PDB file of C-alpha atoms in Angstrom:
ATOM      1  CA  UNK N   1     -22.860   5.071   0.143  1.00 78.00           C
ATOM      2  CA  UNK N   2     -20.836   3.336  -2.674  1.00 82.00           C
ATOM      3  CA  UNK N   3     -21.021  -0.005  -0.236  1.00 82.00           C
ATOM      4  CA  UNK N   4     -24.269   0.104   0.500  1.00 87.00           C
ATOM      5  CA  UNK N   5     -25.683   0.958  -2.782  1.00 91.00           C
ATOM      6  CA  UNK N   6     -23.481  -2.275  -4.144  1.00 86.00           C
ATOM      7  CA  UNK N   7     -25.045  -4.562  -1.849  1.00 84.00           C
ATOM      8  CA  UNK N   8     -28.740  -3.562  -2.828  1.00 91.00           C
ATOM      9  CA  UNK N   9     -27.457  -4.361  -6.575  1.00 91.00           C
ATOM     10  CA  UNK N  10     -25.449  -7.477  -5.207  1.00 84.00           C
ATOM     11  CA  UNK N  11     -22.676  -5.801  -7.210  1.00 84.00           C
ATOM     12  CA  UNK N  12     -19.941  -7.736  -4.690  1.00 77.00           C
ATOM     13  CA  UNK N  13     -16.900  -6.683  -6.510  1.00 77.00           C
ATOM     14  CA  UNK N  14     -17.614  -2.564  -6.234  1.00 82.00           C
ATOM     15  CA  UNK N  15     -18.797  -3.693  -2.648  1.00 81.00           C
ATOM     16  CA  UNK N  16     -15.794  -5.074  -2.275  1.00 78.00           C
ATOM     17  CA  UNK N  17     -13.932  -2.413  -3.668  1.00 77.00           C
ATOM     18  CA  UNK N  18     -15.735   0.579  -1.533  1.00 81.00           C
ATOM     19  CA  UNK N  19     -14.642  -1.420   1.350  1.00 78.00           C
ATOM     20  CA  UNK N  20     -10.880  -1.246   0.535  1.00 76.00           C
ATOM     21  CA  UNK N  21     -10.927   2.527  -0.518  1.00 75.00           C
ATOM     22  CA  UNK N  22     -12.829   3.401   2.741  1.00 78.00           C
ATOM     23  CA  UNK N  23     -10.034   1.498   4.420  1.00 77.00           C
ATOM     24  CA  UNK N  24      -6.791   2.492   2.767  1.00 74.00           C
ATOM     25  CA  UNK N  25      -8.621   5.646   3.235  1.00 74.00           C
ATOM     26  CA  UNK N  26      -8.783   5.170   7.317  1.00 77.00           C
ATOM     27  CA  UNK N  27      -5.284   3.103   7.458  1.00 77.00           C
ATOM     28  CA  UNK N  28      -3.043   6.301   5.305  1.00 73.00           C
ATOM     29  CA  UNK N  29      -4.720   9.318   7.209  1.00 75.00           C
ATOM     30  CA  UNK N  30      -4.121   6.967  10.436  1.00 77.00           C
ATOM     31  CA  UNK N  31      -7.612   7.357  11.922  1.00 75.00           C
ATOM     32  CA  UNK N  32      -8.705   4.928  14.690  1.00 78.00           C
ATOM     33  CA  UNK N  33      -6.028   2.375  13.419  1.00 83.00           C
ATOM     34  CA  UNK N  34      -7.330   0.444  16.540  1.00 80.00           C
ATOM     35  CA  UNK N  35     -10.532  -0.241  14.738  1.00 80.00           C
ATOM     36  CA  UNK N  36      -8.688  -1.243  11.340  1.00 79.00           C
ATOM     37  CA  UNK N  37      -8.818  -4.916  13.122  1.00 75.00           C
ATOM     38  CA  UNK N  38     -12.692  -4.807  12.633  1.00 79.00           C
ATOM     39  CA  UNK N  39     -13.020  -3.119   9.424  1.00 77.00           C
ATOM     40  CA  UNK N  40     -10.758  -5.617   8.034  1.00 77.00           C
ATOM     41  CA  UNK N  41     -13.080  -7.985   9.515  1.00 78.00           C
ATOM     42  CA  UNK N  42     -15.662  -7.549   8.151  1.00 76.00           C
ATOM     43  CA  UNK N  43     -14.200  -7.210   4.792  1.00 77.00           C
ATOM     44  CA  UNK N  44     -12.674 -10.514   5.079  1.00 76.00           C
ATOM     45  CA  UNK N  45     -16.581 -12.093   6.140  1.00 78.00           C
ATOM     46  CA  UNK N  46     -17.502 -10.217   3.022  1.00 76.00           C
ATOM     47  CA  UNK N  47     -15.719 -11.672   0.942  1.00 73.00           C
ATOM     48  CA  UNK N  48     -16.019 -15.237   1.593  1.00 72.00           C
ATOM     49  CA  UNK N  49     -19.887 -15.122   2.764  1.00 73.00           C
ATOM     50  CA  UNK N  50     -20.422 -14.066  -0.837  1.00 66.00           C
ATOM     51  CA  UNK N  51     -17.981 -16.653  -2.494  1.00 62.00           C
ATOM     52  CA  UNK N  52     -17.083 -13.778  -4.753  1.00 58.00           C
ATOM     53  CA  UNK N  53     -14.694 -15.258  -7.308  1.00 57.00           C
ATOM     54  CA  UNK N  54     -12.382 -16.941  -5.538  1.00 61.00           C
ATOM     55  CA  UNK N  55      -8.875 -16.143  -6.942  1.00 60.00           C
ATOM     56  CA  UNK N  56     -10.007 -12.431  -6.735  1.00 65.00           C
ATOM     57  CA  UNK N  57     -11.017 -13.069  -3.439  1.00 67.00           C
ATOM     58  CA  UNK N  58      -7.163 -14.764  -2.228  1.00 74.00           C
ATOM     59  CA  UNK N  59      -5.540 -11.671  -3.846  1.00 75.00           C
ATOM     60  CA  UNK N  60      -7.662  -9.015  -1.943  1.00 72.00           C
ATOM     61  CA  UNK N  61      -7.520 -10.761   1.144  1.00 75.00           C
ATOM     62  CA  UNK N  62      -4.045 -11.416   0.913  1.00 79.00           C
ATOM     63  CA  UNK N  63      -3.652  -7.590   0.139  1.00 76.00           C
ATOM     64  CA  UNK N  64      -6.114  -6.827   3.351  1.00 77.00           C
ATOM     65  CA  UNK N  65      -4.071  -9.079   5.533  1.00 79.00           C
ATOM     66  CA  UNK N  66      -0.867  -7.700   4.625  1.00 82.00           C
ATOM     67  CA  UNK N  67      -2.106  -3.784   5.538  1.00 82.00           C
ATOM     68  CA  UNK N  68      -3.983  -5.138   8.587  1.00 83.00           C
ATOM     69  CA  UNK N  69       0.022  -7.035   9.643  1.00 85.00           C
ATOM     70  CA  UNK N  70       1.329  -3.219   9.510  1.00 87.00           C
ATOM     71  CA  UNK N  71      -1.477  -2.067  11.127  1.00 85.00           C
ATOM     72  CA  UNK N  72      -0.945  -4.043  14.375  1.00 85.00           C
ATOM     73  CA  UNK N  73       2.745  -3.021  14.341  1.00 88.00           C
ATOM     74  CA  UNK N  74       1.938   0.521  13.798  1.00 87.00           C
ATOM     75  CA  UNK N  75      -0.408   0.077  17.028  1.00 86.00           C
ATOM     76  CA  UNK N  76       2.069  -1.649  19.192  1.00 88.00           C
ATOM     77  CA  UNK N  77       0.627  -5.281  18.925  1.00 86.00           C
ATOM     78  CA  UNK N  78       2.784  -8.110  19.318  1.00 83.00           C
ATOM     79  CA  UNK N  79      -0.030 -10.031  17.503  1.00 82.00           C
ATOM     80  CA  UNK N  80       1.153 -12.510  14.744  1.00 79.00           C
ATOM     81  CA  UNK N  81      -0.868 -12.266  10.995  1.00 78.00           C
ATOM     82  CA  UNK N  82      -0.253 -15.406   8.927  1.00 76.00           C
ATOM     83  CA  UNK N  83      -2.019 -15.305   5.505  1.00 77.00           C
ATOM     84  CA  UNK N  84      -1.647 -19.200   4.020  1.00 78.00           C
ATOM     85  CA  UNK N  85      -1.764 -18.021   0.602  1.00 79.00           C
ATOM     86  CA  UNK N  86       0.517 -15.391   0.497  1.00 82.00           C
ATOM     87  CA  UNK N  87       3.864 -16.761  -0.492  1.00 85.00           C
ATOM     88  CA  UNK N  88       1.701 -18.214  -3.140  1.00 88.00           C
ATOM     89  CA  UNK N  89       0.310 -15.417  -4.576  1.00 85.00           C
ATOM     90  CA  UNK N  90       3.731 -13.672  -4.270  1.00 86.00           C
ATOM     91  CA  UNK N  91       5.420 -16.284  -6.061  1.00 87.00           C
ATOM     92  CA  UNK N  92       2.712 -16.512  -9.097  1.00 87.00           C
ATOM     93  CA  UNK N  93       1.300 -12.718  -8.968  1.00 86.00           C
ATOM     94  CA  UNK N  94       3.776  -9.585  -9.955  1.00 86.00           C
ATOM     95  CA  UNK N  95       0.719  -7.129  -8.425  1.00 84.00           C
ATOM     96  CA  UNK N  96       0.990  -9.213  -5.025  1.00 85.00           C
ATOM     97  CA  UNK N  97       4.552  -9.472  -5.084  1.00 88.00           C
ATOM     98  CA  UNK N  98       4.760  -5.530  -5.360  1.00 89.00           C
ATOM     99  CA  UNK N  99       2.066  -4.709  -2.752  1.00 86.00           C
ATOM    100  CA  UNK N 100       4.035  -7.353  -0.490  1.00 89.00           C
ATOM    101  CA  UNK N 101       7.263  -5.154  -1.688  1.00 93.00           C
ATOM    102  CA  UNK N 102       5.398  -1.631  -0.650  1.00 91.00           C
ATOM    103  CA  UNK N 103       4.251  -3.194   2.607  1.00 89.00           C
ATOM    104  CA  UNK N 104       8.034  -4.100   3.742  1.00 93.00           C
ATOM    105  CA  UNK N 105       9.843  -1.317   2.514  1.00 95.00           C
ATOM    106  CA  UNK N 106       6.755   0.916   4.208  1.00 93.00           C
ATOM    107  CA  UNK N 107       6.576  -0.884   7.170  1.00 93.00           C
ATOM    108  CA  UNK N 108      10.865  -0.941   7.319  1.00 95.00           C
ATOM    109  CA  UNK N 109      11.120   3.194   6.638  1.00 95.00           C
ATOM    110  CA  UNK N 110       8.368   3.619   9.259  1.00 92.00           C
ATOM    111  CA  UNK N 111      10.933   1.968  11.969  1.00 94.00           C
ATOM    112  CA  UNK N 112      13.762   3.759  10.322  1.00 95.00           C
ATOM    113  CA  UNK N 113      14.851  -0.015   9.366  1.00 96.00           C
ATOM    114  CA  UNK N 114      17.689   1.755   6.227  1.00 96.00           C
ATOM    115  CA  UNK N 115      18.833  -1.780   5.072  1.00 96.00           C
ATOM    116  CA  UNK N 116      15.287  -2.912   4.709  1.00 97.00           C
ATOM    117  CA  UNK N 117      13.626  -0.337   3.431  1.00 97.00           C
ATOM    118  CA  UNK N 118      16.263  -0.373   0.542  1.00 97.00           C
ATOM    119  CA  UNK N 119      16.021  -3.483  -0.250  1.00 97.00           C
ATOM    120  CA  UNK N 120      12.522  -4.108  -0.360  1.00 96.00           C
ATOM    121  CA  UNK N 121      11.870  -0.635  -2.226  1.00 96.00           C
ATOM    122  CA  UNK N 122      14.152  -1.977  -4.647  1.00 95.00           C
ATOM    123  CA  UNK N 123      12.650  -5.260  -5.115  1.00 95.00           C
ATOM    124  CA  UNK N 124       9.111  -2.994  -5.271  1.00 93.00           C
ATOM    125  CA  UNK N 125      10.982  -0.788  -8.083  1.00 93.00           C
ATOM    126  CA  UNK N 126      11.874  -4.284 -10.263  1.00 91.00           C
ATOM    127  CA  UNK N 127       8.092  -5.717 -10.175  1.00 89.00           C
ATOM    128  CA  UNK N 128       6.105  -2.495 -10.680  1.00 83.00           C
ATOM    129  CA  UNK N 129       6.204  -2.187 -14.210  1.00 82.00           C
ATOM    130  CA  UNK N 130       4.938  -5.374 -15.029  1.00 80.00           C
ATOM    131  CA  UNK N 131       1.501  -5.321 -11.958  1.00 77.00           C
ATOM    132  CA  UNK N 132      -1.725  -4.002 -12.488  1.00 73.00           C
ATOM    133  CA  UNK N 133      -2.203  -0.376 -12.156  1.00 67.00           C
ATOM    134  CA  UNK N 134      -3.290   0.586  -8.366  1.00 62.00           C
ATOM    135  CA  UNK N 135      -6.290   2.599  -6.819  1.00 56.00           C
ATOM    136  CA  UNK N 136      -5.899   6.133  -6.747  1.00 55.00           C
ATOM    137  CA  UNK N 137      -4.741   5.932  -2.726  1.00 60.00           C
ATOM    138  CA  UNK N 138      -2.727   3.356  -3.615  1.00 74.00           C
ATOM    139  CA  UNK N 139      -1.188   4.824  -6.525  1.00 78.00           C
ATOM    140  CA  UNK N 140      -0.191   8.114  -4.471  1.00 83.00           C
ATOM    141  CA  UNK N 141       1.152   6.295  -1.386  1.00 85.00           C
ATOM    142  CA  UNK N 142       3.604   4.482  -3.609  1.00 88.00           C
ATOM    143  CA  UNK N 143       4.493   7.812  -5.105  1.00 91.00           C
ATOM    144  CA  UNK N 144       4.913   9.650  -1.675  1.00 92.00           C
ATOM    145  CA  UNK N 145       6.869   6.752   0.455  1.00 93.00           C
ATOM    146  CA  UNK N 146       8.698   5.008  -2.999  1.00 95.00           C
ATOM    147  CA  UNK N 147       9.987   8.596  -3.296  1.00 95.00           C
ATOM    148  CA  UNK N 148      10.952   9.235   0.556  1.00 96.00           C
ATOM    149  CA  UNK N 149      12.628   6.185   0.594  1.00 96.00           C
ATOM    150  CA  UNK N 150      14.441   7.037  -2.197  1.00 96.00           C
ATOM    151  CA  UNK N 151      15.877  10.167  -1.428  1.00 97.00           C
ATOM    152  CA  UNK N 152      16.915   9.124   2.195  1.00 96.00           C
ATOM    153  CA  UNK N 153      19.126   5.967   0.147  1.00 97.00           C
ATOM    154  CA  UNK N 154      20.449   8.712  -1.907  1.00 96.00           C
ATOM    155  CA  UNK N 155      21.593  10.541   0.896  1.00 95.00           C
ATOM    156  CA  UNK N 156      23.574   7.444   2.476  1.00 94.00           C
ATOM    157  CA  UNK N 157      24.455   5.509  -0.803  1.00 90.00           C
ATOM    158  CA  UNK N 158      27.047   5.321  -3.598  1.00 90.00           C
ATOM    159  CA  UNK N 159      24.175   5.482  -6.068  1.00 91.00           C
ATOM    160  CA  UNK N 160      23.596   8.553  -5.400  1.00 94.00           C
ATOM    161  CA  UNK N 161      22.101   9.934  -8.710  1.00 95.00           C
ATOM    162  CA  UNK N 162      20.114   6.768  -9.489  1.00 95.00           C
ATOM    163  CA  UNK N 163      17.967   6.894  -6.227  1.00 96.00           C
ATOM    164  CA  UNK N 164      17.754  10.729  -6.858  1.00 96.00           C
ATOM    165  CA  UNK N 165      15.973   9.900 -10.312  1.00 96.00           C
ATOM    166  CA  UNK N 166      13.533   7.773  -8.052  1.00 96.00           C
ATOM    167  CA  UNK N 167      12.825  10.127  -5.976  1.00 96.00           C
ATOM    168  CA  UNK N 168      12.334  12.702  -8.697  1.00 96.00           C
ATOM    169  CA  UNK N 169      10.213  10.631 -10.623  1.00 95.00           C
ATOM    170  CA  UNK N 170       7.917  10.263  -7.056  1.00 94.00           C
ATOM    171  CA  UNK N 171       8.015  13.981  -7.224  1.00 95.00           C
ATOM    172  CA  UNK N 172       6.512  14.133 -10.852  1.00 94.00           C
ATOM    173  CA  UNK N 173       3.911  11.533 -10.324  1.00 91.00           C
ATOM    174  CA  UNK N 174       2.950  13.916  -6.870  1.00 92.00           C
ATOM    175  CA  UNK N 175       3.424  16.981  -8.526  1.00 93.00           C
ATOM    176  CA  UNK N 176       0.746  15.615 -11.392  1.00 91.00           C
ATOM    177  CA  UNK N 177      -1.667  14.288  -8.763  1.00 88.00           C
ATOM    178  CA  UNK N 178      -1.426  18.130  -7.094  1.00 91.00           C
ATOM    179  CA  UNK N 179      -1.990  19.441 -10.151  1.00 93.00           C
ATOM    180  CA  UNK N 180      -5.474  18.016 -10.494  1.00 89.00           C
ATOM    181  CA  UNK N 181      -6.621  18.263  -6.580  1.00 87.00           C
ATOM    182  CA  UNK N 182      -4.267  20.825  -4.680  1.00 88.00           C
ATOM    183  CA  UNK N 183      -6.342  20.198  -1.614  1.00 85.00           C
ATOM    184  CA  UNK N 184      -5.534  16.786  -1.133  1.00 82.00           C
ATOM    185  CA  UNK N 185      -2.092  16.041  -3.011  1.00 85.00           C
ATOM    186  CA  UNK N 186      -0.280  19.153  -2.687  1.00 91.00           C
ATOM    187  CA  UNK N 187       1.003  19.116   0.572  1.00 91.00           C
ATOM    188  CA  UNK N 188       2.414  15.458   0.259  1.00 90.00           C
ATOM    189  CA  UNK N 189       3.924  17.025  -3.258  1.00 92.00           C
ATOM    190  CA  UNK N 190       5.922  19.866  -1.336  1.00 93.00           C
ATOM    191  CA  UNK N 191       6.868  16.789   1.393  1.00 92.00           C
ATOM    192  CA  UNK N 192       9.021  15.383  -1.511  1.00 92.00           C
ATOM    193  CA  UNK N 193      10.438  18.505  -2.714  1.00 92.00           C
ATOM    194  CA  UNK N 194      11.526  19.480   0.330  1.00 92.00           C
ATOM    195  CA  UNK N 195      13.640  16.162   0.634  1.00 88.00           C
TER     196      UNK N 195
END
């Protein structure tokens, strides 16, 4: 509805917008990730059928293309993504550069890939502070796998008590989002603590 009602406004940007949220939405509970290909699709024709501004438009296609890489490897797909203005982006944009950072170390705990995963979370830990502040199913995803992560490096590192503190900060930021919708946080909140 929040799509649909943009486009009769030609309100591209909350168009936009809807169309990521309904998708992160799809891609985290991990329905139909065969059809992500299309969605994405169509977000991508969206976005450059309306011109919408057109550094906005690199970073949330860049973002898209990055999800829509991990969703093809989820799925099996030997299928190759190439996004020409990522390492761009990543070089000049802190809020790329830690999406791109989330993606890896995601995409590396996923295949139970240790030294990746660590070193991507890490680089993910050193550029948060200074990106813009996520969506709301963005926001919790970092918390949940950020925190995983962390506590399985704990568990198999020297560092022991610093990757704990990760992990227990992930727990907070959880237990908060719980706090204010039990029905949709708090199970993902009682995933950490039981790590």
């Amino acid at each position: 509805d929040g799509y649909a009602a943009s486009m009769v406004t030609g309100d591209i940007f909350n168009a936009l917008l809807n169309t990521i949220l309904k998708d992160s939405c799809m891609y985290v509970a991990g329905v139909k990730l065969q059809t992500m290909r299309e969605e994405y699709d169509k977000f991508e024709r969206l976005a450059k059928e309306k011109k919408y501004n057109h550094y906005n438009q690199s970073i949330f296609l860049v973002q898209v293309k990055q999800v829509q890489r991990d969703v093809l490897r989820l799925i099996g797909s030997d299928e190759e993504v190439t996004i020409p203005e990522e390492e761009k982006l990543i070089a000049s944009n802190n809020s790329v550069l830690k999406t791109f950072c989330f993606r890896k170390a995601y995409i590396s705990f996923m295949f139970r890939s240790y030294d990746d995963a660590k070193e991507y979370v890490l680089k993910f830990y050193e550029c948060r502070e200074n990106a813009w502040a996520n969506l709301m199913v963005t926001h919790v995803n970092h918390a949940l796998y950020t925190g995983l992560i962390s506590f399985w490096v704990a568990r198999k590192s020297r560092d022991a008590q610093c990757w704990i503190a990760r992990g227990n900060e992930s727990k907070l930021t959880l237990k908060r989002w719980a706090e204010s919708s039990p029905w949709t946080f708090e199970n993902k909140w009682h995933l950490l603590e039981a790590e």
